[in-house]
Short mmCIF file of C-alpha atoms and ligand atoms in Angstrom, two decimals:
data_model
loop_
_atom_site.label_atom_id
_atom_site.label_comp_id
_atom_site.label_asym_id
_atom_site.label_seq_id
_atom_site.Cartn_x
_atom_site.Cartn_y
_atom_site.Cartn_z
CA MET M 1 -34.53 -42.18 -72.13
CA ASP M 2 -32.10 -43.63 -74.61
CA PHE M 3 -31.88 -47.39 -74.15
CA THR M 4 -29.83 -47.89 -77.31
CA ARG M 5 -26.64 -46.10 -76.33
CA GLN M 6 -23.91 -47.58 -74.18
CA TYR M 7 -23.75 -45.99 -70.71
CA ASP M 8 -20.60 -45.77 -68.62
CA LEU M 9 -22.52 -47.15 -65.65
CA LEU M 10 -25.78 -48.99 -65.17
CA VAL M 11 -27.10 -48.84 -61.60
CA VAL M 12 -29.74 -51.42 -60.75
CA GLY M 13 -32.06 -50.29 -57.96
CA GLY M 14 -33.38 -47.00 -56.73
CA GLY M 15 -32.64 -46.97 -52.99
CA ASN M 16 -29.91 -45.39 -50.89
CA ALA M 17 -27.04 -47.59 -52.11
CA ALA M 18 -28.01 -47.07 -55.76
CA LEU M 19 -28.29 -43.29 -55.51
CA CYS M 20 -25.02 -42.97 -53.55
CA ALA M 21 -23.29 -44.90 -56.35
CA ALA M 22 -25.04 -42.98 -59.14
CA ILE M 23 -24.28 -39.54 -57.67
CA THR M 24 -20.64 -40.45 -56.99
CA ALA M 25 -20.08 -41.82 -60.50
CA ARG M 26 -21.88 -38.94 -62.20
CA ALA M 27 -19.80 -36.44 -60.20
CA ALA M 28 -16.76 -38.19 -61.76
CA ASN M 29 -18.28 -37.48 -65.18
CA LEU M 30 -19.62 -40.92 -66.02
CA SER M 31 -22.84 -41.25 -67.99
CA VAL M 32 -25.17 -43.07 -65.59
CA LEU M 33 -28.49 -44.84 -66.03
CA VAL M 34 -30.45 -45.86 -62.91
CA VAL M 35 -33.13 -48.50 -63.43
CA GLU M 36 -35.66 -48.69 -60.61
CA ALA M 37 -38.29 -51.46 -60.67
CA ALA M 38 -40.80 -49.40 -58.67
CA PRO M 39 -43.02 -46.63 -60.03
CA ILE M 40 -41.87 -43.11 -59.20
CA HIS M 41 -44.17 -42.76 -56.16
CA PHE M 42 -42.72 -45.89 -54.57
CA ARG M 43 -39.11 -45.26 -55.55
CA GLY M 44 -36.47 -45.60 -52.88
CA GLY M 45 -36.96 -49.22 -51.79
CA ASN M 46 -36.56 -49.92 -48.11
CA SER M 47 -34.38 -46.83 -47.80
CA ARG M 48 -37.46 -44.60 -47.84
CA HIS M 49 -38.59 -46.27 -44.57
CA THR M 50 -35.40 -45.54 -42.64
CA ARG M 51 -34.84 -43.04 -39.87
CA ASN M 52 -31.14 -43.06 -39.07
CA MET M 53 -27.60 -44.18 -39.78
CA ARG M 54 -25.22 -45.57 -37.15
CA THR M 55 -22.18 -43.33 -37.33
CA MET M 56 -18.69 -43.46 -35.85
CA HIS M 57 -17.35 -40.12 -34.61
CA ALA M 58 -14.34 -39.04 -32.62
CA GLY M 59 -16.13 -36.09 -31.02
CA PRO M 60 -19.48 -34.27 -31.33
CA LEU M 61 -20.55 -34.36 -34.98
CA ASP M 62 -23.80 -32.58 -35.66
CA PRO M 63 -26.39 -34.08 -34.87
CA LEU M 64 -24.44 -36.64 -32.82
CA THR M 65 -23.39 -36.09 -29.22
CA GLU M 66 -20.14 -37.09 -27.46
CA ALA M 67 -18.02 -39.70 -29.29
CA TYR M 68 -18.60 -43.16 -30.73
CA PRO M 69 -15.16 -44.56 -31.50
CA GLU M 70 -14.41 -47.20 -34.13
CA GLU M 71 -13.54 -49.81 -31.53
CA GLU M 72 -16.82 -49.45 -29.66
CA TYR M 73 -18.81 -49.68 -32.92
CA TRP M 74 -16.79 -52.75 -33.91
CA GLN M 75 -17.36 -54.41 -30.53
CA ASP M 76 -21.10 -53.67 -30.81
CA LEU M 77 -21.11 -55.33 -34.23
CA LEU M 78 -19.12 -58.33 -33.00
CA LYS M 79 -21.64 -58.90 -30.22
CA VAL M 80 -24.71 -58.96 -32.47
CA THR M 81 -23.09 -61.01 -35.25
CA GLY M 82 -21.37 -63.46 -32.92
CA GLY M 83 -18.26 -62.81 -35.00
CA ILE M 84 -19.88 -63.82 -38.32
CA THR M 85 -18.64 -60.75 -40.16
CA ASP M 86 -15.78 -59.81 -42.49
CA GLU M 87 -13.60 -57.58 -40.33
CA THR M 88 -12.02 -55.70 -43.25
CA LEU M 89 -15.38 -54.81 -44.81
CA ALA M 90 -16.97 -54.13 -41.44
CA ARG M 91 -14.22 -51.75 -40.33
CA LEU M 92 -14.33 -50.07 -43.74
CA THR M 93 -18.05 -49.48 -43.21
CA ILE M 94 -17.51 -48.16 -39.70
CA ARG M 95 -14.64 -45.78 -40.60
CA ASN M 96 -16.41 -44.34 -43.60
CA THR M 97 -19.55 -43.36 -41.69
CA GLU M 98 -17.80 -40.35 -40.15
CA LYS M 99 -17.16 -38.96 -43.64
CA HIS M 100 -20.70 -39.67 -44.77
CA VAL M 101 -22.41 -37.07 -42.57
CA PRO M 102 -20.81 -34.02 -44.30
CA TRP M 103 -21.19 -35.71 -47.73
CA MET M 104 -24.86 -36.37 -47.06
CA LYS M 105 -25.40 -32.76 -45.95
CA GLN M 106 -23.68 -31.58 -49.10
CA HIS M 107 -26.17 -33.68 -51.07
CA GLY M 108 -29.29 -32.28 -49.44
CA VAL M 109 -29.80 -34.63 -46.47
CA ARG M 110 -30.80 -32.85 -43.29
CA PHE M 111 -30.42 -34.23 -39.79
CA GLN M 112 -32.32 -33.82 -36.55
CA PRO M 113 -31.69 -34.68 -32.91
CA ALA M 114 -32.77 -38.21 -31.95
CA LEU M 115 -36.35 -38.48 -30.74
CA GLY M 116 -37.00 -39.63 -27.19
CA GLY M 117 -38.76 -42.93 -26.53
CA THR M 118 -37.50 -46.45 -26.48
CA LEU M 119 -34.75 -46.07 -29.04
CA GLN M 120 -32.62 -43.27 -27.62
CA LEU M 121 -29.61 -43.29 -29.86
CA SER M 122 -28.46 -39.67 -29.94
CA ARG M 123 -24.79 -40.64 -29.46
CA THR M 124 -24.62 -43.47 -31.98
CA ASN M 125 -27.22 -42.79 -34.68
CA ALA M 126 -27.65 -39.75 -36.93
CA PHE M 127 -31.38 -39.21 -37.57
CA PHE M 128 -32.61 -37.90 -40.93
CA LEU M 129 -35.01 -34.96 -40.80
CA GLY M 130 -38.13 -36.19 -42.59
CA GLY M 131 -36.83 -39.79 -42.47
CA GLY M 132 -35.65 -41.91 -45.38
CA LYS M 133 -38.30 -40.51 -47.70
CA ALA M 134 -36.83 -37.01 -47.43
CA LEU M 135 -33.32 -38.45 -47.79
CA MET M 136 -34.28 -40.29 -50.98
CA ASN M 137 -36.05 -37.24 -52.41
CA ALA M 138 -32.91 -35.17 -51.76
CA TYR M 139 -30.70 -37.74 -53.52
CA TYR M 140 -33.05 -38.00 -56.51
CA ALA M 141 -33.08 -34.21 -56.83
CA VAL M 142 -29.27 -34.10 -56.80
CA ALA M 143 -28.99 -37.03 -59.22
CA GLU M 144 -31.40 -35.41 -61.68
CA SER M 145 -29.63 -32.05 -61.44
CA LEU M 146 -26.31 -33.76 -62.22
CA GLY M 147 -27.79 -35.44 -65.29
CA VAL M 148 -28.21 -39.01 -64.05
CA GLN M 149 -30.81 -40.75 -66.25
CA ILE M 150 -33.52 -42.51 -64.24
CA ALA M 151 -35.95 -45.10 -65.60
CA TYR M 152 -38.85 -46.04 -63.31
CA GLU M 153 -40.91 -49.23 -63.63
CA ALA M 154 -37.80 -50.67 -65.23
CA GLU M 155 -36.99 -54.11 -63.88
CA VAL M 156 -33.79 -55.96 -64.69
CA VAL M 157 -34.86 -59.44 -65.78
CA ASP M 158 -31.61 -60.77 -67.23
CA ILE M 159 -27.89 -60.08 -67.23
CA THR M 160 -25.24 -60.98 -69.80
CA LEU M 161 -21.64 -61.52 -68.72
CA GLU M 162 -18.53 -62.45 -70.61
CA GLU M 163 -16.24 -64.34 -68.28
CA HIS M 164 -16.15 -62.14 -65.18
CA ARG M 165 -17.19 -58.98 -66.95
CA PHE M 166 -20.61 -57.32 -67.23
CA VAL M 167 -21.78 -56.68 -70.79
CA SER M 168 -25.48 -55.85 -70.73
CA ALA M 169 -28.76 -56.20 -68.85
CA THR M 170 -32.24 -56.83 -70.14
CA ILE M 171 -34.91 -54.63 -68.63
CA ALA M 172 -38.67 -54.95 -68.80
CA HIS M 173 -40.13 -51.46 -69.23
CA ALA M 174 -43.52 -50.25 -70.47
CA GLY M 175 -44.47 -53.62 -71.95
CA ALA M 176 -41.22 -54.09 -73.88
CA GLN M 177 -37.80 -55.56 -73.22
CA HIS M 178 -34.63 -53.58 -73.86
CA THR M 179 -30.98 -54.55 -73.78
CA ILE M 180 -28.94 -51.97 -71.91
CA ARG M 181 -25.23 -51.96 -72.54
CA ALA M 182 -22.87 -50.36 -70.05
CA LYS M 183 -19.16 -50.34 -69.29
CA SER M 184 -19.83 -51.09 -65.63
CA LEU M 185 -22.59 -52.29 -63.33
CA VAL M 186 -23.57 -51.46 -59.76
CA ALA M 187 -26.09 -53.96 -58.38
CA ALA M 188 -27.99 -52.25 -55.58
CA SER M 189 -31.29 -54.06 -55.90
CA GLY M 190 -31.82 -55.11 -52.29
CA GLY M 191 -32.30 -58.56 -50.81
CA PHE M 192 -35.01 -61.11 -51.60
CA GLU M 193 -37.32 -60.25 -48.69
CA SER M 194 -40.31 -59.42 -50.92
CA ASN M 195 -40.15 -62.77 -52.72
CA LEU M 196 -42.64 -64.89 -50.76
CA ALA M 197 -41.83 -68.08 -52.69
CA TRP M 198 -38.11 -67.69 -51.97
CA LEU M 199 -38.80 -66.97 -48.27
CA ARG M 200 -40.86 -70.17 -48.15
CA GLU M 201 -38.02 -72.09 -49.76
CA ALA M 202 -35.69 -70.88 -47.01
CA TRP M 203 -38.06 -71.00 -44.01
CA GLY M 204 -40.72 -73.52 -44.99
CA PRO M 205 -44.44 -72.96 -44.24
CA PRO M 206 -43.85 -70.47 -41.34
CA ALA M 207 -42.83 -67.92 -44.01
CA ASP M 208 -46.48 -67.71 -45.10
CA ASN M 209 -47.17 -65.82 -41.87
CA PHE M 210 -44.34 -63.32 -42.26
CA LEU M 211 -45.16 -59.71 -43.00
CA ILE M 212 -42.73 -57.66 -45.09
CA ARG M 213 -42.00 -54.30 -43.48
CA GLY M 214 -40.72 -52.65 -46.62
CA THR M 215 -40.96 -52.46 -50.39
CA PRO M 216 -42.69 -55.21 -52.40
CA TYR M 217 -40.07 -54.73 -55.19
CA ASN M 218 -37.05 -56.43 -53.58
CA MET M 219 -37.67 -59.79 -55.26
CA GLY M 220 -34.03 -60.88 -55.37
CA ARG M 221 -34.13 -61.32 -59.12
CA VAL M 222 -30.74 -59.73 -59.75
CA LEU M 223 -29.26 -61.55 -56.78
CA LYS M 224 -30.42 -64.87 -58.24
CA LEU M 225 -29.11 -63.99 -61.73
CA LEU M 226 -25.71 -63.08 -60.31
CA LEU M 227 -25.44 -66.22 -58.20
CA HIS M 228 -26.42 -68.35 -61.20
CA ALA M 229 -23.75 -66.58 -63.25
CA GLY M 230 -21.07 -67.72 -60.82
CA VAL M 231 -20.79 -64.79 -58.41
CA LYS M 232 -19.89 -66.11 -54.99
CA ALA M 233 -22.67 -66.19 -52.38
CA VAL M 234 -22.32 -64.97 -48.80
CA GLY M 235 -24.73 -65.54 -45.96
CA ASP M 236 -27.43 -67.95 -45.01
CA PRO M 237 -30.86 -67.60 -46.67
CA THR M 238 -32.65 -67.86 -43.31
CA GLN M 239 -30.64 -65.04 -41.77
CA CYS M 240 -32.40 -61.70 -41.88
CA HIS M 241 -33.46 -58.73 -39.85
CA CYS M 242 -36.85 -59.59 -38.44
CA VAL M 243 -38.78 -57.76 -35.70
CA ALA M 244 -42.13 -58.22 -33.96
CA ILE M 245 -44.73 -56.07 -35.64
CA ASP M 246 -48.44 -55.63 -35.20
CA ALA M 247 -50.22 -58.64 -36.75
CA ARG M 248 -52.78 -56.27 -38.29
CA SER M 249 -50.13 -54.64 -40.51
CA PRO M 250 -50.35 -54.90 -44.31
CA LYS M 251 -48.42 -57.68 -46.06
CA PHE M 252 -45.92 -55.13 -47.49
CA ASP M 253 -44.67 -51.62 -46.78
CA GLY M 254 -46.15 -51.13 -43.28
CA GLY M 255 -42.91 -49.37 -42.35
CA ILE M 256 -41.61 -48.30 -38.98
CA VAL M 257 -44.97 -47.43 -37.40
CA THR M 258 -46.08 -51.07 -37.22
CA ARG M 259 -43.34 -52.10 -34.77
CA VAL M 260 -44.56 -52.92 -31.26
CA ASP M 261 -42.26 -51.59 -28.53
CA ALA M 262 -44.32 -52.66 -25.49
CA VAL M 263 -42.67 -56.09 -25.13
CA SER M 264 -40.21 -55.35 -22.31
CA LEU M 265 -42.91 -53.67 -20.20
CA GLY M 266 -45.23 -56.69 -19.91
CA ILE M 267 -45.40 -60.31 -20.98
CA VAL M 268 -45.63 -61.99 -24.37
CA VAL M 269 -47.65 -65.19 -24.84
CA ASN M 270 -48.22 -67.53 -27.77
CA LYS M 271 -51.53 -68.86 -29.07
CA HIS M 272 -51.65 -71.31 -26.14
CA ALA M 273 -51.41 -68.31 -23.76
CA GLN M 274 -47.93 -69.49 -22.66
CA ARG M 275 -44.89 -67.26 -22.20
CA PHE M 276 -41.82 -68.42 -24.12
CA TYR M 277 -38.92 -65.95 -23.61
CA ASP M 278 -37.50 -63.47 -21.10
CA GLU M 279 -39.18 -60.19 -22.10
CA GLY M 280 -36.78 -58.21 -19.87
CA GLU M 281 -33.50 -59.77 -20.93
CA ASP M 282 -31.85 -56.50 -21.98
CA PHE M 283 -32.64 -52.96 -23.10
CA TRP M 284 -35.21 -52.94 -25.85
CA PRO M 285 -32.94 -51.34 -28.51
CA LYS M 286 -30.60 -54.31 -27.99
CA ARG M 287 -33.36 -56.91 -28.08
CA TYR M 288 -36.08 -55.72 -30.48
CA ALA M 289 -34.42 -57.43 -33.43
CA ILE M 290 -34.65 -60.92 -31.87
CA TRP M 291 -38.41 -60.89 -31.36
CA GLY M 292 -39.33 -61.48 -35.00
CA ARG M 293 -37.45 -64.77 -34.92
CA LEU M 294 -38.92 -65.70 -31.55
CA ILE M 295 -42.46 -65.19 -32.86
CA ALA M 296 -41.54 -67.07 -36.05
CA ALA M 297 -40.70 -70.10 -33.88
CA GLN M 298 -44.12 -70.09 -32.14
CA PRO M 299 -47.13 -72.10 -33.36
CA ASP M 300 -48.82 -70.31 -36.26
CA GLN M 301 -46.20 -67.55 -35.91
CA ILE M 302 -48.41 -65.44 -33.67
CA GLY M 303 -47.76 -63.81 -30.28
CA TYR M 304 -49.49 -61.30 -28.01
CA SER M 305 -47.77 -58.52 -26.07
CA ILE M 306 -49.78 -57.83 -22.91
CA ILE M 307 -49.35 -54.87 -20.56
CA ASP M 308 -51.49 -53.16 -17.94
CA ALA M 309 -52.39 -49.52 -17.29
CA LYS M 310 -49.08 -48.86 -15.45
CA SER M 311 -47.12 -49.24 -18.69
CA MET M 312 -49.29 -47.19 -21.00
CA GLY M 313 -47.44 -44.11 -22.27
CA LYS M 314 -44.00 -45.58 -21.49
CA PHE M 315 -43.17 -46.70 -25.04
CA MET M 316 -43.43 -45.37 -28.57
CA PRO M 317 -47.03 -46.21 -29.55
CA PRO M 318 -47.49 -48.22 -32.74
CA VAL M 319 -49.94 -47.06 -35.39
CA TYR M 320 -52.62 -49.59 -34.42
CA PRO M 321 -54.51 -49.01 -31.17
CA PRO M 322 -54.19 -51.81 -28.60
CA MET M 323 -57.05 -54.13 -27.71
CA VAL M 324 -58.38 -53.02 -24.32
CA ALA M 325 -60.25 -54.98 -21.65
CA ARG M 326 -61.19 -54.57 -17.98
CA SER M 327 -60.03 -58.07 -17.05
CA ILE M 328 -57.56 -60.72 -18.24
CA PRO M 329 -60.30 -63.26 -19.18
CA GLU M 330 -62.06 -60.55 -21.19
CA LEU M 331 -58.78 -59.72 -22.96
CA ALA M 332 -58.21 -63.41 -23.69
CA THR M 333 -61.65 -63.66 -25.31
CA MET M 334 -60.87 -60.64 -27.50
CA LEU M 335 -57.64 -62.33 -28.63
CA SER M 336 -59.31 -65.75 -29.13
CA LEU M 337 -57.07 -67.21 -26.41
CA ASP M 338 -58.25 -69.65 -23.73
CA PRO M 339 -59.32 -67.33 -20.83
CA ALA M 340 -58.43 -69.90 -18.17
CA ALA M 341 -54.98 -70.49 -19.68
CA LEU M 342 -54.18 -66.77 -19.94
CA SER M 343 -55.45 -66.13 -16.40
CA ALA M 344 -53.21 -68.95 -15.12
CA THR M 345 -50.17 -67.58 -16.99
CA VAL M 346 -50.74 -64.08 -15.63
CA ALA M 347 -51.37 -65.38 -12.09
CA ALA M 348 -48.14 -67.44 -12.17
CA PHE M 349 -46.22 -64.46 -13.49
CA ASN M 350 -47.65 -62.08 -10.88
CA ALA M 351 -46.87 -64.53 -8.08
CA ALA M 352 -43.25 -64.87 -9.26
CA VAL M 353 -42.57 -61.12 -9.40
CA ARG M 354 -40.05 -59.88 -6.81
CA ARG M 355 -40.79 -56.24 -6.38
CA GLY M 356 -37.92 -53.79 -6.82
CA THR M 357 -37.46 -50.22 -7.95
CA PHE M 358 -38.89 -50.00 -11.44
CA ASP M 359 -36.67 -48.02 -13.82
CA HIS M 360 -37.04 -48.63 -17.53
CA THR M 361 -33.87 -46.66 -18.26
CA THR M 362 -31.61 -49.07 -16.29
CA LEU M 363 -31.38 -52.86 -15.98
CA ASP M 364 -33.46 -52.61 -12.83
CA ASP M 365 -34.05 -55.13 -10.02
CA CYS M 366 -37.70 -55.89 -10.84
CA ARG M 367 -37.53 -59.58 -11.72
CA THR M 368 -39.24 -62.91 -11.32
CA GLU M 369 -38.12 -65.81 -9.15
CA GLY M 370 -38.83 -69.49 -9.78
CA LEU M 371 -40.53 -68.85 -13.12
CA GLU M 372 -39.57 -70.43 -16.43
CA PRO M 373 -38.74 -68.54 -18.59
CA PRO M 374 -37.81 -65.79 -16.13
CA LYS M 375 -38.33 -62.09 -16.65
CA THR M 376 -35.05 -60.62 -15.47
CA HIS M 377 -35.83 -56.87 -15.52
CA TRP M 378 -38.85 -54.57 -15.47
CA ALA M 379 -41.09 -57.33 -14.09
CA ARG M 380 -44.18 -55.82 -12.47
CA PRO M 381 -47.42 -57.66 -11.74
CA LEU M 382 -50.13 -57.27 -14.38
CA ASP M 383 -52.75 -56.09 -11.89
CA THR M 384 -53.92 -52.65 -12.91
CA PRO M 385 -56.81 -52.50 -15.37
CA PRO M 386 -57.44 -51.76 -18.09
CA TYR M 387 -55.29 -54.43 -19.74
CA TYR M 388 -53.91 -53.90 -23.24
CA ALA M 389 -52.74 -56.31 -25.94
CA TYR M 390 -51.00 -56.06 -29.29
CA PRO M 391 -51.04 -59.14 -31.58
CA LEU M 392 -47.57 -59.82 -33.03
CA ARG M 393 -46.24 -61.33 -36.25
CA PRO M 394 -42.67 -61.63 -37.57
CA GLY M 395 -41.96 -58.54 -39.65
CA ILE M 396 -39.07 -59.15 -42.03
CA THR M 397 -36.93 -56.13 -42.80
CA PHE M 398 -34.28 -57.55 -45.11
CA THR M 399 -32.49 -60.78 -45.94
CA TYR M 400 -28.75 -61.40 -45.63
CA LEU M 401 -28.01 -63.86 -48.42
CA GLY M 402 -25.97 -61.83 -50.88
CA VAL M 403 -23.01 -61.55 -53.22
CA ALA M 404 -19.42 -61.62 -51.98
CA ILE M 405 -17.41 -58.45 -52.56
CA ASP M 406 -13.92 -57.12 -51.87
CA ALA M 407 -12.94 -53.81 -50.26
CA GLN M 408 -13.46 -52.04 -53.62
CA ALA M 409 -17.05 -53.31 -53.73
CA ARG M 410 -16.11 -55.55 -56.70
CA MET M 411 -18.13 -58.74 -56.91
CA LEU M 412 -16.11 -61.88 -56.32
CA PHE M 413 -16.67 -64.99 -58.39
CA ASP M 414 -16.73 -68.54 -57.04
CA ASP M 415 -13.04 -68.87 -57.96
CA ALA M 416 -12.36 -65.72 -55.81
CA THR M 417 -11.55 -63.58 -58.90
CA PRO M 418 -12.89 -60.03 -58.58
CA SER M 419 -14.89 -58.72 -61.51
CA PRO M 420 -13.24 -55.72 -63.21
CA ASN M 421 -16.56 -53.92 -63.80
CA MET M 422 -19.25 -55.40 -61.54
CA PHE M 423 -19.87 -53.77 -58.18
CA ALA M 424 -22.44 -54.36 -55.44
CA ALA M 425 -23.77 -52.13 -52.66
CA GLY M 426 -26.44 -52.22 -49.96
CA GLU M 427 -28.65 -55.10 -48.93
CA ILE M 428 -27.46 -57.25 -51.84
CA MET M 429 -24.02 -57.47 -50.18
CA ALA M 430 -24.92 -56.70 -46.54
CA GLY M 431 -24.36 -60.36 -45.62
CA ASN M 432 -20.61 -59.75 -45.93
CA VAL M 433 -20.86 -57.59 -42.81
CA LEU M 434 -23.96 -59.06 -41.18
CA GLY M 435 -23.68 -62.84 -40.94
CA LYS M 436 -26.47 -62.73 -38.39
CA GLY M 437 -28.00 -60.28 -35.92
CA TYR M 438 -28.40 -56.57 -36.46
CA LEU M 439 -27.14 -53.27 -35.12
CA ALA M 440 -29.68 -50.45 -35.43
CA GLY M 441 -28.69 -48.06 -38.22
CA ILE M 442 -26.01 -50.21 -39.87
CA GLY M 443 -28.10 -50.89 -43.00
CA MET M 444 -27.71 -47.31 -44.15
CA ALA M 445 -24.05 -47.31 -43.08
CA ILE M 446 -23.36 -50.35 -45.31
CA GLY M 447 -25.36 -48.95 -48.26
CA THR M 448 -23.81 -45.48 -48.12
CA THR M 449 -20.28 -46.82 -47.72
CA PHE M 450 -20.37 -49.39 -50.49
CA GLY M 451 -22.59 -47.24 -52.72
CA ARG M 452 -19.95 -44.52 -52.70
CA ILE M 453 -17.07 -47.02 -53.05
CA ALA M 454 -18.87 -48.73 -55.96
CA GLY M 455 -19.42 -45.37 -57.71
CA GLU M 456 -15.73 -44.54 -57.30
CA GLY M 457 -14.76 -48.00 -58.50
CA ALA M 458 -16.89 -47.68 -61.62
CA ALA M 459 -15.32 -44.28 -62.31
CA ARG M 460 -11.80 -45.71 -61.94
CA HIS M 461 -12.69 -48.58 -64.26
CA VAL M 462 -14.23 -46.40 -66.97
CA ARG M 463 -11.69 -43.55 -66.75
CA PRO M 464 -8.51 -45.13 -65.39
C1 FAD Y 501 -39.34 -50.28 -42.01
C2 FAD Y 501 -37.86 -50.23 -42.17
C3 FAD Y 501 -37.10 -49.38 -41.39
C4 FAD Y 501 -35.72 -49.35 -41.50
N1 FAD Y 501 -35.02 -48.45 -40.74
C5 FAD Y 501 -33.69 -48.37 -40.88
C6 FAD Y 501 -32.95 -47.34 -40.22
O1 FAD Y 501 -33.50 -46.47 -39.54
N2 FAD Y 501 -31.60 -47.33 -40.39
C7 FAD Y 501 -30.94 -48.26 -41.18
O2 FAD Y 501 -29.73 -48.21 -41.28
N3 FAD Y 501 -31.63 -49.20 -41.86
C8 FAD Y 501 -32.97 -49.27 -41.73
N4 FAD Y 501 -33.67 -50.20 -42.46
C9 FAD Y 501 -32.91 -51.07 -43.38
C10 FAD Y 501 -32.59 -50.26 -44.63
O3 FAD Y 501 -33.79 -49.89 -45.24
C11 FAD Y 501 -31.74 -51.01 -45.63
O4 FAD Y 501 -30.63 -51.58 -45.04
C12 FAD Y 501 -31.26 -50.06 -46.74
O5 FAD Y 501 -32.25 -49.15 -47.07
C13 FAD Y 501 -30.89 -50.84 -47.95
O6 FAD Y 501 -30.65 -49.97 -49.03
P1 FAD Y 501 -30.52 -50.56 -50.48
O7 FAD Y 501 -30.31 -49.40 -51.36
O8 FAD Y 501 -29.60 -51.69 -50.51
O9 FAD Y 501 -31.97 -51.23 -50.74
P2 FAD Y 501 -33.36 -50.55 -51.06
O10 FAD Y 501 -33.47 -49.20 -50.50
O11 FAD Y 501 -34.41 -51.53 -50.65
O12 FAD Y 501 -33.36 -50.40 -52.64
C14 FAD Y 501 -33.41 -51.52 -53.48
C15 FAD Y 501 -34.02 -51.05 -54.78
O13 FAD Y 501 -33.86 -52.01 -55.78
C16 FAD Y 501 -35.01 -51.99 -56.62
N5 FAD Y 501 -35.03 -53.27 -57.34
C17 FAD Y 501 -35.15 -54.52 -56.84
N6 FAD Y 501 -35.07 -55.44 -57.83
C18 FAD Y 501 -34.88 -54.76 -58.98
C19 FAD Y 501 -34.72 -55.15 -60.34
N7 FAD Y 501 -34.73 -56.43 -60.72
N8 FAD Y 501 -34.56 -54.17 -61.27
C20 FAD Y 501 -34.55 -52.86 -60.93
N9 FAD Y 501 -34.69 -52.45 -59.65
C21 FAD Y 501 -34.86 -53.38 -58.68
C22 FAD Y 501 -36.14 -51.76 -55.66
O14 FAD Y 501 -37.28 -51.25 -56.28
C23 FAD Y 501 -35.50 -50.75 -54.71
O15 FAD Y 501 -35.67 -49.44 -55.15
C24 FAD Y 501 -35.07 -50.22 -42.40
C25 FAD Y 501 -35.82 -51.05 -43.24
C26 FAD Y 501 -37.20 -51.06 -43.13
C27 FAD Y 501 -38.01 -51.96 -44.04
#
């Protein structure tokens, strides 16, 4: 690795957005250095945990069925963000996804039909064969074969700008610091979700009980440097993608298998054995992303998903086995909940259930009456032992505070001037599109779109 020469492009980060930018720029003949903070075995950031990309398509597009038009995608995004999104950048993301599938195939990504289970998304989401890990390995293989230089365990710790222009970055690598000069920069270094101190600053003490679903390397260091240097911020530091995951998961990198998908089939209680939200409000794929926040708002940020034998086998099982008991009081004791309080909650729930025709694939008529909060669908009495419980914690996926960009992925400064040679892609700018809420599979859509646009932009800047 030659850290003394000037590269055409320095890419910071080693996930999907970074590699899309690096491959695109290298294909346009730029000399490219990728600096990835993680060691080689943990390269690929949160991208290595992914399974799919939400993709617009006018007709069947292998592996996607039927059609998923731009307008429907846009309306889906509007619903989850409550309109807090930049329409130009959002529509750019949506439109580009259709072109990504063939580009991804060309660069070694393989697809598979959607798996069954609770997240049936075969029309809207293209699933990667082998998941994000295989996708990242394919991109690294292509990048290496094209001659992209890759430095692992190389963390950007400082950035030097002149006015609105990138000049150099300081990296910490193998016990030394190096100044890397480049004609352009793509910042693709993720959000700040791994930075526990920063999460605490945003959320206060509840953040201490958050688990981080992905990489420990997304510390937000580059994001902070850029914001301090006058790049305009977008998004709210407390907005993020946050789901309910098994409380026994590791602090970092538990990945997709720690998510608990049993919520809509039973009840969820807090540490006082009280229910606090309608578990059957809507289909699980449309609601799973609100449960992290709901648990975060409960005392000690802990919840318990409780189901009975009727629901076993009806959801994608998480990696941890459930706690099992023959009776509700016994289950309460296992969970260190007050047995009398949990028995009363279950009895009140069971008494409020109005029996209907249970169908987990429709918004069925099994609901409660006279109960607060209600359960509006899939409500069935918890009366068939054994009883099962999963303890839940907020599992943060990624944060939305980021840098503002324009449609060419150029970073915008506080005075709205675009930088001529500084681009951003992926989580670090996702807040432009995601003001709040989340649409399954849009993270990879944003990273792939702006990674490729950033790579093209760098190429245009270096070789006009
Ligand atoms: C468990 C899980 C499952 C997910 N599933 C999906 C899914 O199925 N579909 C979907 O669309 N999205 C999914 N997401 C979200 C998705 O992972 C992200 O939106 C996307 O991967 C972001 O890509 P990125 O390249 O911006 O960030 P990342 O892939 O996280 O890459 C950021 C990189 O920057 C590096 N880095 C950080 N700081 C520095 C520094 N100072 N110097 C050098 N390098 C640095 C990190 O090491 C890392 O390699 C999931 C996330 C998780 C955690």
